[in-house]
Amino acid sequence: MVDSVVVRPVRYWPGVLLVGAYWAYMAVSQFVEMPIYARFFVRVAVTLALLVLITAWWLLNLRVPLGERFLAWLALVSATVVAALLAHPSTGVFGILFAAMPVMITAWLAWLLWSQRWSLRWRRGGLVVVLALAMAPYLLTRSEGITGEGSPELAWRWSETAEDKYLAERATQSERADLAPATT
């Protein structure tokens, strides 16, 4: 008698539900009147809850081989660390954790859903590419502060800062003053 192994399909719906609830909250919370500090702390709490719950769901997902679970989670964590190291100092680690990480989780989950019928080699290689593409915008921008609604003000990393503009204006004013004829 031959034992047959039944391969059960991976359940992605808990991850989709968690990511969907996260983005739904972020969209709806923009229209809810609340003090900026309350909005900030609730968004931080919701983002941390997403990170913890997605990690728990993925690492405890017994329908995925342990090695694949660990490698995919390690790729996500590694991409976050690389993004934090390469990001502009104004973005900081918190900018990566609370802005880039949810985007990377969403891209990661979308990739898992889309590539589930592909070979393991293509899924792993594609995961690296997807995570790199998801974090790229955060490596190309810098933070110039936040708005009154708590949203970040972003600029291209290589564009001129407000300080650079001020110093250039001050230098031209100084040059004009030096060139102006002395009046008595």
PDB file of N, CA, C and O in Angstrom, residues 119-175:
ATOM      1  N   SER A 119       7.632  27.927 -10.025  1.00  0.00           N
ATOM      2  CA  SER A 119       8.639  27.119  -9.347  1.00  0.00           C
ATOM      3  C   SER A 119       9.225  27.918  -8.178  1.00  0.00           C
ATOM      4  O   SER A 119       9.201  29.156  -8.178  1.00  0.00           O
ATOM      5  N   LEU A 120       9.759  27.198  -7.229  1.00  0.00           N
ATOM      6  CA  LEU A 120      10.318  27.826  -6.035  1.00  0.00           C
ATOM      7  C   LEU A 120      11.459  28.768  -6.400  1.00  0.00           C
ATOM      8  O   LEU A 120      11.603  29.835  -5.807  1.00  0.00           O
ATOM      9  N   ARG A 121      12.254  28.405  -7.385  1.00  0.00           N
ATOM     10  CA  ARG A 121      13.385  29.247  -7.806  1.00  0.00           C
ATOM     11  C   ARG A 121      12.903  30.605  -8.313  1.00  0.00           C
ATOM     12  O   ARG A 121      13.447  31.643  -7.950  1.00  0.00           O
ATOM     13  N   TRP A 122      11.872  30.614  -9.168  1.00  0.00           N
ATOM     14  CA  TRP A 122      11.339  31.866  -9.705  1.00  0.00           C
ATOM     15  C   TRP A 122      10.665  32.689  -8.620  1.00  0.00           C
ATOM     16  O   TRP A 122      10.744  33.921  -8.623  1.00  0.00           O
ATOM     17  N   ARG A 123       9.981  32.013  -7.705  1.00  0.00           N
ATOM     18  CA  ARG A 123       9.299  32.747  -6.628  1.00  0.00           C
ATOM     19  C   ARG A 123      10.305  33.430  -5.716  1.00  0.00           C
ATOM     20  O   ARG A 123      10.103  34.571  -5.312  1.00  0.00           O
ATOM     21  N   ARG A 124      11.396  32.760  -5.393  1.00  0.00           N
ATOM     22  CA  ARG A 124      12.414  33.370  -4.527  1.00  0.00           C
ATOM     23  C   ARG A 124      13.112  34.535  -5.210  1.00  0.00           C
ATOM     24  O   ARG A 124      13.312  35.581  -4.613  1.00  0.00           O
ATOM     25  N   GLY A 125      13.519  34.334  -6.453  1.00  0.00           N
ATOM     26  CA  GLY A 125      14.181  35.412  -7.190  1.00  0.00           C
ATOM     27  C   GLY A 125      13.257  36.603  -7.400  1.00  0.00           C
ATOM     28  O   GLY A 125      13.662  37.759  -7.260  1.00  0.00           O
ATOM     29  N   GLY A 126      12.018  36.311  -7.725  1.00  0.00           N
ATOM     30  CA  GLY A 126      11.046  37.388  -7.926  1.00  0.00           C
ATOM     31  C   GLY A 126      10.758  38.147  -6.646  1.00  0.00           C
ATOM     32  O   GLY A 126      10.517  39.353  -6.671  1.00  0.00           O
ATOM     33  N   LEU A 127      10.785  37.446  -5.524  1.00  0.00           N
ATOM     34  CA  LEU A 127      10.538  38.097  -4.239  1.00  0.00           C
ATOM     35  C   LEU A 127      11.588  39.168  -3.964  1.00  0.00           C
ATOM     36  O   LEU A 127      11.266  40.269  -3.513  1.00  0.00           O
ATOM     37  N   VAL A 128      12.832  38.865  -4.271  1.00  0.00           N
ATOM     38  CA  VAL A 128      13.912  39.842  -4.075  1.00  0.00           C
ATOM     39  C   VAL A 128      13.669  41.071  -4.947  1.00  0.00           C
ATOM     40  O   VAL A 128      13.797  42.209  -4.495  1.00  0.00           O
ATOM     41  N   VAL A 129      13.283  40.847  -6.196  1.00  0.00           N
ATOM     42  CA  VAL A 129      13.024  41.959  -7.115  1.00  0.00           C
ATOM     43  C   VAL A 129      11.824  42.779  -6.639  1.00  0.00           C
ATOM     44  O   VAL A 129      11.866  44.019  -6.621  1.00  0.00           O
ATOM     45  N   VAL A 130      10.767  42.120  -6.234  1.00  0.00           N
ATOM     46  CA  VAL A 130       9.561  42.821  -5.773  1.00  0.00           C
ATOM     47  C   VAL A 130       9.864  43.663  -4.541  1.00  0.00           C
ATOM     48  O   VAL A 130       9.434  44.826  -4.447  1.00  0.00           O
ATOM     49  N   LEU A 131      10.605  43.120  -3.591  1.00  0.00           N
ATOM     50  CA  LEU A 131      10.943  43.884  -2.391  1.00  0.00           C
ATOM     51  C   LEU A 131      11.848  45.068  -2.722  1.00  0.00           C
ATOM     52  O   LEU A 131      11.694  46.153  -2.152  1.00  0.00           O
ATOM     53  N   ALA A 132      12.774  44.878  -3.649  1.00  0.00           N
ATOM     54  CA  ALA A 132      13.649  45.987  -4.058  1.00  0.00           C
ATOM     55  C   ALA A 132      12.834  47.090  -4.722  1.00  0.00           C
ATOM     56  O   ALA A 132      13.049  48.281  -4.455  1.00  0.00           O
ATOM     57  N   LEU A 133      11.897  46.716  -5.572  1.00  0.00           N
ATOM     58  CA  LEU A 133      11.055  47.716  -6.230  1.00  0.00           C
ATOM     59  C   LEU A 133      10.137  48.424  -5.228  1.00  0.00           C
ATOM     60  O   LEU A 133       9.857  49.614  -5.376  1.00  0.00           O
ATOM     61  N   ALA A 134       9.671  47.699  -4.222  1.00  0.00           N
ATOM     62  CA  ALA A 134       8.782  48.307  -3.219  1.00  0.00           C
ATOM     63  C   ALA A 134       9.514  49.301  -2.331  1.00  0.00           C
ATOM     64  O   ALA A 134       8.932  50.294  -1.899  1.00  0.00           O
ATOM     65  N   MET A 135      10.789  49.069  -2.071  1.00  0.00           N
ATOM     66  CA  MET A 135      11.526  49.992  -1.198  1.00  0.00           C
ATOM     67  C   MET A 135      12.216  51.108  -1.973  1.00  0.00           C
ATOM     68  O   MET A 135      12.626  52.103  -1.392  1.00  0.00           O
ATOM     69  N   ALA A 136      12.318  50.989  -3.288  1.00  0.00           N
ATOM     70  CA  ALA A 136      13.038  51.984  -4.089  1.00  0.00           C
ATOM     71  C   ALA A 136      12.542  53.414  -3.906  1.00  0.00           C
ATOM     72  O   ALA A 136      13.358  54.323  -3.759  1.00  0.00           O
ATOM     73  N   PRO A 137      11.232  53.667  -3.883  1.00  0.00           N
ATOM     74  CA  PRO A 137      10.801  55.056  -3.705  1.00  0.00           C
ATOM     75  C   PRO A 137      11.293  55.686  -2.401  1.00  0.00           C
ATOM     76  O   PRO A 137      11.538  56.891  -2.344  1.00  0.00           O
ATOM     77  N   TYR A 138      11.442  54.884  -1.376  1.00  0.00           N
ATOM     78  CA  TYR A 138      11.885  55.406  -0.086  1.00  0.00           C
ATOM     79  C   TYR A 138      13.386  55.674  -0.071  1.00  0.00           C
ATOM     80  O   TYR A 138      13.875  56.400   0.776  1.00  0.00           O
ATOM     81  N   LEU A 139      14.093  55.084  -1.005  1.00  0.00           N
ATOM     82  CA  LEU A 139      15.524  55.349  -1.126  1.00  0.00           C
ATOM     83  C   LEU A 139      15.794  56.561  -2.012  1.00  0.00           C
ATOM     84  O   LEU A 139      16.878  57.122  -1.964  1.00  0.00           O
ATOM     85  N   LEU A 140      14.820  56.951  -2.809  1.00  0.00           N
ATOM     86  CA  LEU A 140      14.984  58.069  -3.731  1.00  0.00           C
ATOM     87  C   LEU A 140      14.451  59.392  -3.179  1.00  0.00           C
ATOM     88  O   LEU A 140      14.572  60.418  -3.839  1.00  0.00           O
ATOM     89  N   THR A 141      13.856  59.355  -2.004  1.00  0.00           N
ATOM     90  CA  THR A 141      13.273  60.566  -1.428  1.00  0.00           C
ATOM     91  C   THR A 141      13.884  60.877  -0.073  1.00  0.00           C
ATOM     92  O   THR A 141      14.544  60.041   0.532  1.00  0.00           O
ATOM     93  N   ARG A 142      13.617  62.092   0.376  1.00  0.00           N
ATOM     94  CA  ARG A 142      14.009  62.502   1.722  1.00  0.00           C
ATOM     95  C   ARG A 142      12.807  63.193   2.354  1.00  0.00           C
ATOM     96  O   ARG A 142      11.908  63.658   1.666  1.00  0.00           O
ATOM     97  N   SER A 143      12.822  63.282   3.648  1.00  0.00           N
ATOM     98  CA  SER A 143      11.732  63.922   4.374  1.00  0.00           C
ATOM     99  C   SER A 143      12.077  65.378   4.638  1.00  0.00           C
ATOM    100  O   SER A 143      13.185  65.698   5.049  1.00  0.00           O
ATOM    101  N   GLU A 144      11.104  66.241   4.408  1.00  0.00           N
ATOM    102  CA  GLU A 144      11.277  67.658   4.724  1.00  0.00           C
ATOM    103  C   GLU A 144      10.378  68.068   5.876  1.00  0.00           C
ATOM    104  O   GLU A 144      10.104  69.236   6.065  1.00  0.00           O
ATOM    105  N   GLY A 145       9.891  67.081   6.620  1.00  0.00           N
ATOM    106  CA  GLY A 145       9.014  67.359   7.757  1.00  0.00           C
ATOM    107  C   GLY A 145       7.655  66.733   7.532  1.00  0.00           C
ATOM    108  O   GLY A 145       7.486  65.879   6.664  1.00  0.00           O
ATOM    109  N   ILE A 146       6.682  67.182   8.332  1.00  0.00           N
ATOM    110  CA  ILE A 146       5.329  66.665   8.194  1.00  0.00           C
ATOM    111  C   ILE A 146       4.347  67.821   8.086  1.00  0.00           C
ATOM    112  O   ILE A 146       4.614  68.932   8.536  1.00  0.00           O
ATOM    113  N   THR A 147       3.217  67.533   7.494  1.00  0.00           N
ATOM    114  CA  THR A 147       2.162  68.530   7.366  1.00  0.00           C
ATOM    115  C   THR A 147       1.350  68.567   8.654  1.00  0.00           C
ATOM    116  O   THR A 147       1.559  67.752   9.560  1.00  0.00           O
ATOM    117  N   GLY A 148       0.397  69.468   8.713  1.00  0.00           N
ATOM    118  CA  GLY A 148      -0.478  69.561   9.880  1.00  0.00           C
ATOM    119  C   GLY A 148      -1.353  68.341  10.059  1.00  0.00           C
ATOM    120  O   GLY A 148      -1.842  68.070  11.153  1.00  0.00           O
ATOM    121  N   GLU A 149      -1.563  67.587   8.995  1.00  0.00           N
ATOM    122  CA  GLU A 149      -2.361  66.357   9.076  1.00  0.00           C
ATOM    123  C   GLU A 149      -1.515  65.152   9.473  1.00  0.00           C
ATOM    124  O   GLU A 149      -2.018  64.050   9.577  1.00  0.00           O
ATOM    125  N   GLY A 150      -0.218  65.360   9.613  1.00  0.00           N
ATOM    126  CA  GLY A 150       0.670  64.266   9.995  1.00  0.00           C
ATOM    127  C   GLY A 150       1.240  63.499   8.817  1.00  0.00           C
ATOM    128  O   GLY A 150       1.883  62.476   9.000  1.00  0.00           O
ATOM    129  N   SER A 151       0.988  63.961   7.610  1.00  0.00           N
ATOM    130  CA  SER A 151       1.528  63.301   6.417  1.00  0.00           C
ATOM    131  C   SER A 151       2.934  63.825   6.148  1.00  0.00           C
ATOM    132  O   SER A 151       3.203  65.010   6.348  1.00  0.00           O
ATOM    133  N   PRO A 152       3.820  62.971   5.688  1.00  0.00           N
ATOM    134  CA  PRO A 152       5.190  63.434   5.423  1.00  0.00           C
ATOM    135  C   PRO A 152       5.250  64.320   4.187  1.00  0.00           C
ATOM    136  O   PRO A 152       4.506  64.119   3.232  1.00  0.00           O
ATOM    137  N   GLU A 153       6.123  65.298   4.241  1.00  0.00           N
ATOM    138  CA  GLU A 153       6.436  66.102   3.060  1.00  0.00           C
ATOM    139  C   GLU A 153       7.721  65.523   2.491  1.00  0.00           C
ATOM    140  O   GLU A 153       8.754  65.541   3.153  1.00  0.00           O
ATOM    141  N   LEU A 154       7.630  64.999   1.293  1.00  0.00           N
ATOM    142  CA  LEU A 154       8.774  64.335   0.675  1.00  0.00           C
ATOM    143  C   LEU A 154       9.297  65.149  -0.496  1.00  0.00           C
ATOM    144  O   LEU A 154       8.547  65.856  -1.156  1.00  0.00           O
ATOM    145  N   ALA A 155      10.587  65.043  -0.729  1.00  0.00           N
ATOM    146  CA  ALA A 155      11.236  65.661  -1.885  1.00  0.00           C
ATOM    147  C   ALA A 155      12.231  64.650  -2.430  1.00  0.00           C
ATOM    148  O   ALA A 155      12.637  63.713  -1.730  1.00  0.00           O
ATOM    149  N   TRP A 156      12.605  64.845  -3.697  1.00  0.00           N
ATOM    150  CA  TRP A 156      13.620  63.964  -4.254  1.00  0.00           C
ATOM    151  C   TRP A 156      14.903  64.118  -3.444  1.00  0.00           C
ATOM    152  O   TRP A 156      15.252  65.220  -3.024  1.00  0.00           O
ATOM    153  N   ARG A 157      15.579  63.049  -3.261  1.00  0.00           N
ATOM    154  CA  ARG A 157      16.782  63.026  -2.431  1.00  0.00           C
ATOM    155  C   ARG A 157      17.843  63.998  -2.923  1.00  0.00           C
ATOM    156  O   ARG A 157      18.552  64.598  -2.135  1.00  0.00           O
ATOM    157  N   TRP A 158      17.968  64.170  -4.221  1.00  0.00           N
ATOM    158  CA  TRP A 158      19.018  64.998  -4.804  1.00  0.00           C
ATOM    159  C   TRP A 158      18.582  66.445  -5.042  1.00  0.00           C
ATOM    160  O   TRP A 158      19.381  67.259  -5.471  1.00  0.00           O
ATOM    161  N   SER A 159      17.301  66.764  -4.780  1.00  0.00           N
ATOM    162  CA  SER A 159      16.844  68.134  -5.027  1.00  0.00           C
ATOM    163  C   SER A 159      17.378  69.087  -3.958  1.00  0.00           C
ATOM    164  O   SER A 159      17.807  68.676  -2.876  1.00  0.00           O
ATOM    165  N   GLU A 160      17.334  70.355  -4.285  1.00  0.00           N
ATOM    166  CA  GLU A 160      17.870  71.382  -3.406  1.00  0.00           C
ATOM    167  C   GLU A 160      16.974  71.518  -2.165  1.00  0.00           C
ATOM    168  O   GLU A 160      15.750  71.574  -2.268  1.00  0.00           O
ATOM    169  N   THR A 161      17.606  71.572  -0.993  1.00  0.00           N
ATOM    170  CA  THR A 161      16.846  71.720   0.251  1.00  0.00           C
ATOM    171  C   THR A 161      16.514  73.182   0.493  1.00  0.00           C
ATOM    172  O   THR A 161      17.076  74.083  -0.138  1.00  0.00           O
ATOM    173  N   ALA A 162      15.614  73.432   1.419  1.00  0.00           N
ATOM    174  CA  ALA A 162      15.271  74.803   1.785  1.00  0.00           C
ATOM    175  C   ALA A 162      16.504  75.529   2.313  1.00  0.00           C
ATOM    176  O   ALA A 162      16.703  76.718   2.046  1.00  0.00           O
ATOM    177  N   GLU A 163      17.345  74.838   3.035  1.00  0.00           N
ATOM    178  CA  GLU A 163      18.574  75.442   3.554  1.00  0.00           C
ATOM    179  C   GLU A 163      19.517  75.818   2.411  1.00  0.00           C
ATOM    180  O   GLU A 163      20.112  76.909   2.416  1.00  0.00           O
ATOM    181  N   ASP A 164      19.655  74.948   1.423  1.00  0.00           N
ATOM    182  CA  ASP A 164      20.500  75.257   0.268  1.00  0.00           C
ATOM    183  C   ASP A 164      19.987  76.491  -0.466  1.00  0.00           C
ATOM    184  O   ASP A 164      20.768  77.355  -0.876  1.00  0.00           O
ATOM    185  N   LYS A 165      18.664  76.580  -0.631  1.00  0.00           N
ATOM    186  CA  LYS A 165      18.069  77.739  -1.303  1.00  0.00           C
ATOM    187  C   LYS A 165      18.338  79.015  -0.506  1.00  0.00           C
ATOM    188  O   LYS A 165      18.667  80.054  -1.073  1.00  0.00           O
ATOM    189  N   TYR A 166      18.179  78.936   0.788  1.00  0.00           N
ATOM    190  CA  TYR A 166      18.416  80.097   1.646  1.00  0.00           C
ATOM    191  C   TYR A 166      19.874  80.546   1.563  1.00  0.00           C
ATOM    192  O   TYR A 166      20.163  81.735   1.422  1.00  0.00           O
ATOM    193  N   LEU A 167      20.804  79.606   1.647  1.00  0.00           N
ATOM    194  CA  LEU A 167      22.225  79.963   1.592  1.00  0.00           C
ATOM    195  C   LEU A 167      22.605  80.546   0.238  1.00  0.00           C
ATOM    196  O   LEU A 167      23.404  81.492   0.160  1.00  0.00           O
ATOM    197  N   ALA A 168      22.022  80.025  -0.844  1.00  0.00           N
ATOM    198  CA  ALA A 168      22.298  80.567  -2.168  1.00  0.00           C
ATOM    199  C   ALA A 168      21.748  81.989  -2.282  1.00  0.00           C
ATOM    200  O   ALA A 168      22.415  82.886  -2.821  1.00  0.00           O
ATOM    201  N   GLU A 169      20.564  82.210  -1.774  1.00  0.00           N
ATOM    202  CA  GLU A 169      19.967  83.552  -1.794  1.00  0.00           C
ATOM    203  C   GLU A 169      20.785  84.526  -0.962  1.00  0.00           C
ATOM    204  O   GLU A 169      21.023  85.664  -1.356  1.00  0.00           O
ATOM    205  N   ARG A 170      21.222  84.078   0.177  1.00  0.00           N
ATOM    206  CA  ARG A 170      22.042  84.923   1.058  1.00  0.00           C
ATOM    207  C   ARG A 170      23.380  85.268   0.389  1.00  0.00           C
ATOM    208  O   ARG A 170      23.869  86.389   0.504  1.00  0.00           O
ATOM    209  N   ALA A 171      23.975  84.308  -0.299  1.00  0.00           N
ATOM    210  CA  ALA A 171      25.248  84.551  -0.986  1.00  0.00           C
ATOM    211  C   ALA A 171      25.064  85.578  -2.095  1.00  0.00           C
ATOM    212  O   ALA A 171      25.913  86.459  -2.270  1.00  0.00           O
ATOM    213  N   THR A 172      23.960  85.488  -2.859  1.00  0.00           N
ATOM    214  CA  THR A 172      23.729  86.474  -3.927  1.00  0.00           C
ATOM    215  C   THR A 172      23.450  87.846  -3.345  1.00  0.00           C
ATOM    216  O   THR A 172      23.881  88.857  -3.907  1.00  0.00           O
ATOM    217  N   GLN A 173      22.767  87.909  -2.217  1.00  0.00           N
ATOM    218  CA  GLN A 173      22.536  89.207  -1.567  1.00  0.00           C
ATOM    219  C   GLN A 173      23.852  89.803  -1.080  1.00  0.00           C
ATOM    220  O   GLN A 173      24.073  91.007  -1.179  1.00  0.00           O
ATOM    221  N   SER A 174      24.726  88.967  -0.572  1.00  0.00           N
ATOM    222  CA  SER A 174      26.027  89.424  -0.095  1.00  0.00           C
ATOM    223  C   SER A 174      26.869  89.945  -1.258  1.00  0.00           C
ATOM    224  O   SER A 174      27.540  90.973  -1.133  1.00  0.00           O
ATOM    225  N   GLU A 175      26.798  89.236  -2.406  1.00  0.00           N
ATOM    226  CA  GLU A 175      27.538  89.679  -3.587  1.00  0.00           C
ATOM    227  C   GLU A 175      27.010  91.018  -4.085  1.00  0.00           C
ATOM    228  O   GLU A 175      27.781  91.894  -4.474  1.00  0.00           O
TER     229      GLU A 175
END
